[in-house]
Amino acid sequence: MNAPPNLDTLDRRLINVLQGGFPLVDEPYAAVASWLGIEEAEIIRRIDAMLQSGILSRFGPLFNSERIGGAVTLAALIVPEERFDEVAERVNAHPEVAHNYARDHELNMWFVIATETPGQIDEVIAGIEAETGLQVFNFPKEKEFFIGLRLEA
Amino acid sequence: MEQAPQAVIIDDIDRQIIAATQDGLPLVPRPYEEIANSLGLPAGAVKDRLNSMLDQGVIRRIGAIPNHYRLGYTANGMSVWDVDDRLVDEIGEMVGALDYVSHCYKRPRAMPRWPYNLFAMVHGKTTEIVENKVAAIRELVGEASRSDDILYSTRILKKTGLRLSERTT
């Protein structure tokens, strides 16, 4: 595990500002710079540094693939402990499986399936059930309540 | 499932813009113009199209995704709640608005094994902090939730971004 990075107050304010709407103007970094009262070049340098160090995993437009016909779901399995690695391998082999986490619960494997059409979600689930002999619990989102992580600046 | 709004039809130029920005915005003073130049589009076209994709919900927002682990938020708890169906929308709004909840979703139950219909990701620097935050949620939610649990991730088995393929329609 990496040690927590040293972020100054400005970095924290910048992370909070960047999680909201980055401006769609010709010179957006200059706009953010004027909000925070610093130079445009300093904003660019800090974003670059935080991307390089992995503090930010991404910076740019965040697409909602569901709006253009794609589908996403959260699914889970109850995997017998002795089969865990084998089942993880089979699940991960599906390119539609984006994330997969082991979690401490009877439902002990949780993964996100993302496809270009809703029908493909069912195909992936059927495939995983056939390959593993396990029942897939499907938890499609019915509603999203999202704000984001706010850092204390 | 949530009544899906009619899917938005995007054209090849939108797809090219999505593909060109999937790895991020250029870190130059005029980033939208730079993308337009690289795609052979008029200077203002990328800004205009991103704006219209924002309006249509094709883009959620333009911004940064912080890496919780690298920020030191290494305890990652999926808190799950069995909330009265009549109150779940209201409670979801309230829980989703908390600073320390990064994602909050209403999802179906899977009885008898899974009574929970509200999922809220809580990040903290230690599991103790996560427990305290979940206790604060419990207080806020009160009797609207019949039971709850926290599932900690014990291992990342796979992590790739959600990517849109670069195919054209």
mmCIF file of N, CA, C and O in Angstrom, chain A residues 64-72 114-121, chain B residues 1 4 7 164 167:
data_model
loop_
_atom_site.group_PDB
_atom_site.id
_atom_site.type_symbol
_atom_site.label_atom_id
_atom_site.label_comp_id
_atom_site.label_asym_id
_atom_site.label_seq_id
_atom_site.Cartn_x
_atom_site.Cartn_y
_atom_site.Cartn_z
ATOM 1 N N ASN A 64 -21.761 8.624 -19.596
ATOM 2 C CA ASN A 64 -22.805 7.777 -19.046
ATOM 3 C C ASN A 64 -23.242 6.854 -20.172
ATOM 4 O O ASN A 64 -24.083 7.217 -20.992
ATOM 5 N N SER A 65 -22.630 5.658 -20.208
ATOM 6 C CA SER A 65 -22.871 4.791 -21.358
ATOM 7 C C SER A 65 -24.331 4.354 -21.427
ATOM 8 O O SER A 65 -24.833 4.013 -22.491
ATOM 9 N N GLU A 66 -25.034 4.400 -20.274
ATOM 10 C CA GLU A 66 -26.449 4.004 -20.307
ATOM 11 C C GLU A 66 -27.295 4.944 -21.158
ATOM 12 O O GLU A 66 -28.296 4.536 -21.727
ATOM 13 N N ARG A 67 -26.872 6.220 -21.229
ATOM 14 C CA ARG A 67 -27.649 7.189 -22.011
ATOM 15 C C ARG A 67 -27.518 6.934 -23.508
ATOM 16 O O ARG A 67 -28.307 7.430 -24.294
ATOM 17 N N ILE A 68 -26.466 6.226 -23.909
ATOM 18 C CA ILE A 68 -26.352 5.925 -25.337
ATOM 19 C C ILE A 68 -26.609 4.439 -25.588
ATOM 20 O O ILE A 68 -26.107 3.849 -26.533
ATOM 21 N N GLY A 69 -27.422 3.849 -24.708
ATOM 22 C CA GLY A 69 -27.903 2.500 -24.943
ATOM 23 C C GLY A 69 -27.176 1.400 -24.199
ATOM 24 O O GLY A 69 -27.585 0.253 -24.226
ATOM 25 N N GLY A 70 -26.082 1.744 -23.519
ATOM 26 C CA GLY A 70 -25.322 0.744 -22.783
ATOM 27 C C GLY A 70 -25.991 0.391 -21.464
ATOM 28 O O GLY A 70 -26.949 1.035 -21.048
ATOM 29 N N ALA A 71 -25.501 -0.648 -20.804
ATOM 30 C CA ALA A 71 -26.092 -1.072 -19.538
ATOM 31 C C ALA A 71 -24.990 -1.440 -18.545
ATOM 32 O O ALA A 71 -23.907 -1.869 -18.942
ATOM 33 N N VAL A 72 -25.276 -1.249 -17.261
ATOM 34 C CA VAL A 72 -24.331 -1.579 -16.188
ATOM 35 C C VAL A 72 -25.120 -2.239 -15.070
ATOM 36 O O VAL A 72 -26.245 -1.835 -14.788
ATOM 37 N N ALA A 114 -20.544 -4.306 -17.443
ATOM 38 C CA ALA A 114 -20.930 -3.185 -18.315
ATOM 39 C C ALA A 114 -20.959 -3.672 -19.753
ATOM 40 O O ALA A 114 -20.005 -4.294 -20.220
ATOM 41 N N THR A 115 -22.074 -3.419 -20.437
ATOM 42 C CA THR A 115 -22.212 -3.881 -21.822
ATOM 43 C C THR A 115 -22.768 -2.756 -22.701
ATOM 44 O O THR A 115 -23.246 -1.752 -22.189
ATOM 45 N N GLU A 116 -22.693 -2.962 -23.993
ATOM 46 C CA GLU A 116 -23.171 -1.915 -24.904
ATOM 47 C C GLU A 116 -24.681 -1.942 -25.090
ATOM 48 O O GLU A 116 -25.258 -0.963 -25.560
ATOM 49 N N THR A 117 -25.319 -3.067 -24.766
ATOM 50 C CA THR A 117 -26.786 -3.118 -24.823
ATOM 51 C C THR A 117 -27.294 -3.853 -23.581
ATOM 52 O O THR A 117 -26.596 -4.702 -23.026
ATOM 53 N N PRO A 118 -28.518 -3.531 -23.128
ATOM 54 C CA PRO A 118 -29.054 -4.174 -21.916
ATOM 55 C C PRO A 118 -29.140 -5.692 -22.042
ATOM 56 O O PRO A 118 -28.883 -6.410 -21.069
ATOM 57 N N GLY A 119 -29.470 -6.201 -23.234
ATOM 58 C CA GLY A 119 -29.628 -7.642 -23.408
ATOM 59 C C GLY A 119 -28.346 -8.417 -23.122
ATOM 60 O O GLY A 119 -28.388 -9.568 -22.686
ATOM 61 N N GLN A 120 -27.211 -7.760 -23.368
ATOM 62 C CA GLN A 120 -25.936 -8.463 -23.156
ATOM 63 C C GLN A 120 -25.648 -8.735 -21.684
ATOM 64 O O GLN A 120 -24.890 -9.644 -21.360
ATOM 65 N N ILE A 121 -26.259 -7.946 -20.781
ATOM 66 C CA ILE A 121 -26.073 -8.196 -19.350
ATOM 67 C C ILE A 121 -26.550 -9.621 -19.033
ATOM 68 O O ILE A 121 -25.856 -10.398 -18.376
ATOM 69 N N MET B 1 -36.440 -2.162 -12.917
ATOM 70 C CA MET B 1 -35.409 -1.178 -13.228
ATOM 71 C C MET B 1 -36.011 0.203 -13.395
ATOM 72 O O MET B 1 -37.170 0.337 -13.703
ATOM 73 N N ALA B 4 -35.947 3.485 -18.122
ATOM 74 C CA ALA B 4 -34.825 4.064 -18.858
ATOM 75 C C ALA B 4 -35.348 5.105 -19.832
ATOM 76 O O ALA B 4 -36.250 4.828 -20.610
ATOM 77 N N ALA B 7 -32.841 6.132 -25.217
ATOM 78 C CA ALA B 7 -31.398 6.287 -25.426
ATOM 79 C C ALA B 7 -31.156 7.430 -26.413
ATOM 80 O O ALA B 7 -31.908 7.629 -27.361
ATOM 81 N N LEU B 164 -15.912 2.886 -23.422
ATOM 82 C CA LEU B 164 -16.815 2.812 -24.555
ATOM 83 C C LEU B 164 -15.977 2.380 -25.739
ATOM 84 O O LEU B 164 -14.902 2.911 -25.961
ATOM 85 N N ARG B 167 -15.864 1.855 -31.778
ATOM 86 C CA ARG B 167 -16.555 1.554 -33.033
ATOM 87 C C ARG B 167 -17.434 2.745 -33.413
ATOM 88 O O ARG B 167 -17.880 3.506 -32.559
#
